[in-house]
JSON list of C-alpha atoms in Angstrom, two decimals:
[
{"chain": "A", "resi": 1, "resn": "UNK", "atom": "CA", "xyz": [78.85, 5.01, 39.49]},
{"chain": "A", "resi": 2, "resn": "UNK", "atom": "CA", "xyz": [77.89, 5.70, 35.87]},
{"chain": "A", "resi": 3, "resn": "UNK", "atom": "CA", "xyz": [76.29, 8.77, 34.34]},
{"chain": "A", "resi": 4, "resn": "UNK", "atom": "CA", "xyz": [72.37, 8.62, 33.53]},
{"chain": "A", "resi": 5, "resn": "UNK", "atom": "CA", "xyz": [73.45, 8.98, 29.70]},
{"chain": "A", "resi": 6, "resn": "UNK", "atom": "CA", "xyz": [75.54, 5.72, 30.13]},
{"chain": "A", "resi": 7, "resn": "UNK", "atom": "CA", "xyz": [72.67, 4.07, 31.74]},
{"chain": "A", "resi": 8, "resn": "UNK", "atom": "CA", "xyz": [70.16, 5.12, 29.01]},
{"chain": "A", "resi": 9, "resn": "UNK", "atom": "CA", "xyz": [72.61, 4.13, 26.29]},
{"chain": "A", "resi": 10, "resn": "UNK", "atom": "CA", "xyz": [73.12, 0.71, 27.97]},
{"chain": "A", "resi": 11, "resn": "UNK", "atom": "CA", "xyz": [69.45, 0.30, 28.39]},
{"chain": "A", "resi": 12, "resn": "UNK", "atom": "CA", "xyz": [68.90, 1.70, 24.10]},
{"chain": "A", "resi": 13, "resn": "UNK", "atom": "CA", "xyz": [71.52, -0.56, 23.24]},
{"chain": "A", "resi": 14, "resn": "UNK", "atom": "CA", "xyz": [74.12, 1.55, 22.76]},
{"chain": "A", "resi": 15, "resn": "UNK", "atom": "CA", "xyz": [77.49, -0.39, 22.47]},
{"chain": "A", "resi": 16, "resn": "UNK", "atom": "CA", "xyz": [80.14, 2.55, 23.42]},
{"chain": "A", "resi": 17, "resn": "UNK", "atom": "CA", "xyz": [77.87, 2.55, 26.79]},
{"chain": "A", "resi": 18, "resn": "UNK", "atom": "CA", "xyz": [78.26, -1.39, 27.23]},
{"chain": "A", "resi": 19, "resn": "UNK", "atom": "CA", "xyz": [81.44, -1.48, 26.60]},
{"chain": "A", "resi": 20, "resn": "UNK", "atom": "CA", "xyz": [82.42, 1.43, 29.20]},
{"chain": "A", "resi": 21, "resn": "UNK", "atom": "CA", "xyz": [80.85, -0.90, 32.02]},
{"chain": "A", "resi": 22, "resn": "UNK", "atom": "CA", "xyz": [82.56, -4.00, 30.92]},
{"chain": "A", "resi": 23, "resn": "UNK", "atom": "CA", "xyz": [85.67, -2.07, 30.91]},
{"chain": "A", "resi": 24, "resn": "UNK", "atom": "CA", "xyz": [85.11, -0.44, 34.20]},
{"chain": "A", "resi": 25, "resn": "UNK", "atom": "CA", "xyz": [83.43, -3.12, 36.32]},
{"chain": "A", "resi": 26, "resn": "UNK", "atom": "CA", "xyz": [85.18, -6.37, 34.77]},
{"chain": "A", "resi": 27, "resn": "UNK", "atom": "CA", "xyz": [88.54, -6.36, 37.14]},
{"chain": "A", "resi": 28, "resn": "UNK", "atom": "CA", "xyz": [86.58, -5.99, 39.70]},
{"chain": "A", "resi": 29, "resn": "UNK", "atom": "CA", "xyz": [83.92, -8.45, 38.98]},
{"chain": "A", "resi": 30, "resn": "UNK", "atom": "CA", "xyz": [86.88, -11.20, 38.29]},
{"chain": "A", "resi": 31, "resn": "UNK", "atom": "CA", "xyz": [87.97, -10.33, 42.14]},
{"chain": "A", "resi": 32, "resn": "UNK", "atom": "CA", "xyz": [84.52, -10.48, 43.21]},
{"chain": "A", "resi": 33, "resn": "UNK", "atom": "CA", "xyz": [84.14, -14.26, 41.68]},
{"chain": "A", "resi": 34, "resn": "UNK", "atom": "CA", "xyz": [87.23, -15.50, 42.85]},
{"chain": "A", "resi": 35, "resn": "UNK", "atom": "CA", "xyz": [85.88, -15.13, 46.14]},
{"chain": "A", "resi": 36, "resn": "UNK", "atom": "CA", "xyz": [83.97, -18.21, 45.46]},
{"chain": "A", "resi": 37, "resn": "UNK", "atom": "CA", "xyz": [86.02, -19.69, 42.53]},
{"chain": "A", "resi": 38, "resn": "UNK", "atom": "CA", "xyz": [89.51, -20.23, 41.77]},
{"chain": "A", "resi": 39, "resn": "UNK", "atom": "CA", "xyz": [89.10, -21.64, 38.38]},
{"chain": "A", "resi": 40, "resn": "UNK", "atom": "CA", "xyz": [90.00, -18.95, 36.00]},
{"chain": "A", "resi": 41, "resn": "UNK", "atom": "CA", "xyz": [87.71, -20.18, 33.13]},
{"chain": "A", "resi": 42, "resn": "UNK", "atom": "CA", "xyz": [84.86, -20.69, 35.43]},
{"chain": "A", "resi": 43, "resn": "UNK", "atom": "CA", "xyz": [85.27, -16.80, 36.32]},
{"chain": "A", "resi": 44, "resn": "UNK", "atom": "CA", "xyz": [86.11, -15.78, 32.87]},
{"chain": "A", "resi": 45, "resn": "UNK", "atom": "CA", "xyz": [83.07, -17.79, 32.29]},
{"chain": "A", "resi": 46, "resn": "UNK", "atom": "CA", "xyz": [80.58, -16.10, 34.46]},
{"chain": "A", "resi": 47, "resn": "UNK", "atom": "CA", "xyz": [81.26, -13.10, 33.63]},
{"chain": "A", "resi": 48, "resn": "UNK", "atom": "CA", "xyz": [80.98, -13.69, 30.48]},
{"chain": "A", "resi": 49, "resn": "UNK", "atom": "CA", "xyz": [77.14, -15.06, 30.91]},
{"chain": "A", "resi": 50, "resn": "UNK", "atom": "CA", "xyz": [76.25, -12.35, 33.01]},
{"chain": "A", "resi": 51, "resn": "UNK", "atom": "CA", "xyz": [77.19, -9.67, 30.92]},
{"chain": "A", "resi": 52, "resn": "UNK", "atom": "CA", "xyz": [75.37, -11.46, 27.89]},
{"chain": "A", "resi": 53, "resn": "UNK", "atom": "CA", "xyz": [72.39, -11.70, 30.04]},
{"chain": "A", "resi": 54, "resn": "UNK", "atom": "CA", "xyz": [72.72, -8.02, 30.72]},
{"chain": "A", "resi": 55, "resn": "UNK", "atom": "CA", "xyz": [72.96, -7.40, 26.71]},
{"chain": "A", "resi": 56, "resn": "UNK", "atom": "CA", "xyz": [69.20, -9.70, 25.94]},
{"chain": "A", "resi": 57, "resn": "UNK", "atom": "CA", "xyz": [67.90, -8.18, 28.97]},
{"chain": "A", "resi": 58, "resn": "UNK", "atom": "CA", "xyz": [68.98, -4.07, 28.69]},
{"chain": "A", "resi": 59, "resn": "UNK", "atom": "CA", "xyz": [65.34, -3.03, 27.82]},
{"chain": "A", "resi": 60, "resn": "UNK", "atom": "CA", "xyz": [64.33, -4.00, 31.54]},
{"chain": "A", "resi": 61, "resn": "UNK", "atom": "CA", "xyz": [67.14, -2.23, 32.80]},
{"chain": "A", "resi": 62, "resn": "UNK", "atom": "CA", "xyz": [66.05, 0.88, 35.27]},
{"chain": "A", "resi": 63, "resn": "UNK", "atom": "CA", "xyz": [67.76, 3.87, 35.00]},
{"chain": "A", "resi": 64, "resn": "UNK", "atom": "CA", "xyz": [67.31, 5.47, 38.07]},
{"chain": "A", "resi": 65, "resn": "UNK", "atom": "CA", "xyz": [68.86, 2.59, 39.80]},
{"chain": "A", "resi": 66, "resn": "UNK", "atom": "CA", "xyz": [72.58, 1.32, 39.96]},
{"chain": "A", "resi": 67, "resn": "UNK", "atom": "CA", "xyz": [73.79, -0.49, 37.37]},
{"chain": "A", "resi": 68, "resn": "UNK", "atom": "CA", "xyz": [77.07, -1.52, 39.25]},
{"chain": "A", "resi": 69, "resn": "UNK", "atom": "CA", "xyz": [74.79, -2.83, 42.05]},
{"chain": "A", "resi": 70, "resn": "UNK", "atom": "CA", "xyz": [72.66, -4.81, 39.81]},
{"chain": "A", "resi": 71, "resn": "UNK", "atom": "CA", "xyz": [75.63, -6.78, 37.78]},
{"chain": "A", "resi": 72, "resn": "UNK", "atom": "CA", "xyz": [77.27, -7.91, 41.20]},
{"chain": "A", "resi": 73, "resn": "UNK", "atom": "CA", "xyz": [73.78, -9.17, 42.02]},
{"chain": "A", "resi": 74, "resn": "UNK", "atom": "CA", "xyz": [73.42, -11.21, 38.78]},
{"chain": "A", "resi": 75, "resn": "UNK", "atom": "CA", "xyz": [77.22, -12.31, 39.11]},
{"chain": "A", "resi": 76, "resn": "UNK", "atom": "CA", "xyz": [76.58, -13.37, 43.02]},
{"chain": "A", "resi": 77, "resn": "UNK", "atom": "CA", "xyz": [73.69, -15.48, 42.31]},
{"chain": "A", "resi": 78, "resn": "UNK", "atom": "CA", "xyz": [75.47, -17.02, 39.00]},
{"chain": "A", "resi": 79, "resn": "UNK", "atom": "CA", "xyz": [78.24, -18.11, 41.32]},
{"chain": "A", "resi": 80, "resn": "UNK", "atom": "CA", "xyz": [75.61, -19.32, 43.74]},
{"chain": "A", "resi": 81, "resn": "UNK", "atom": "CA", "xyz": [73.58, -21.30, 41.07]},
{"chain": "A", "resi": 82, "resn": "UNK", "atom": "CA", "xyz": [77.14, -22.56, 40.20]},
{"chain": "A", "resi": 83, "resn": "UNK", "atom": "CA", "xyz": [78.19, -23.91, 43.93]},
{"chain": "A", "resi": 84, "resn": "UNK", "atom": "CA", "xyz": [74.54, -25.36, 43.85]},
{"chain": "A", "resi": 85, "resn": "UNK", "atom": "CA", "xyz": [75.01, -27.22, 40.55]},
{"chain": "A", "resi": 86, "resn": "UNK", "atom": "CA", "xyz": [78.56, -28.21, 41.70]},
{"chain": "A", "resi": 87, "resn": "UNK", "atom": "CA", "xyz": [77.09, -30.10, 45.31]},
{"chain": "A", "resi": 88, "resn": "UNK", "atom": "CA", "xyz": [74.64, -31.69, 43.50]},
{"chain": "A", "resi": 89, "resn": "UNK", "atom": "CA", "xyz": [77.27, -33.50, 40.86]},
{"chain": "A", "resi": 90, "resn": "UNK", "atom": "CA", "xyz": [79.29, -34.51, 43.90]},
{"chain": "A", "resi": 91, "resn": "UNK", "atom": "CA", "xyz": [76.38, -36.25, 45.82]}
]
């Protein structure tokens, strides 16, 4: 779990903060996607996006709540849009 101060300088833009969570959660996150991926690039790929999308978006980002919770969310349902996207090529 992160400190409040890392969550505030996250959400203010700070990049020492952003780059503590990517550090932190991003092994993790790579297991977490390979649950539903084993293309390495795909995962790599992801991640990447989600963690972008948490960069445009860190202004809407509540501090009281968990940021680790909140990036496996966005990761779970970009791995979900992903398997969606991938059924509908096949059919």
């Amino acid at each position: 779990m992160f400190s409040v101060q890392t969550r505030i300088g996250l959400k203010k833009g700070n990049p020492e903060a952003y780059k503590e969570v990517f550090l932190f959660l991003h092994p993790r996150l790579k297991g977490y996607c390979r649950l539903f991926f084993s293309d390495d690039n795909l995962v790599a790929d992801i991640i990447q996006e989600t963690f972008l999308a948490l960069w445009e978006k860190r202004n809407l980002i509540k501090t009281e709540k968990s940021i680790e919770s909140l990036i496996f969310v966005m990761v779970r349902n970009r791995c979900l849009n992903e398997l969606r996207k991938q059924r509908l090529e096949s059919e």
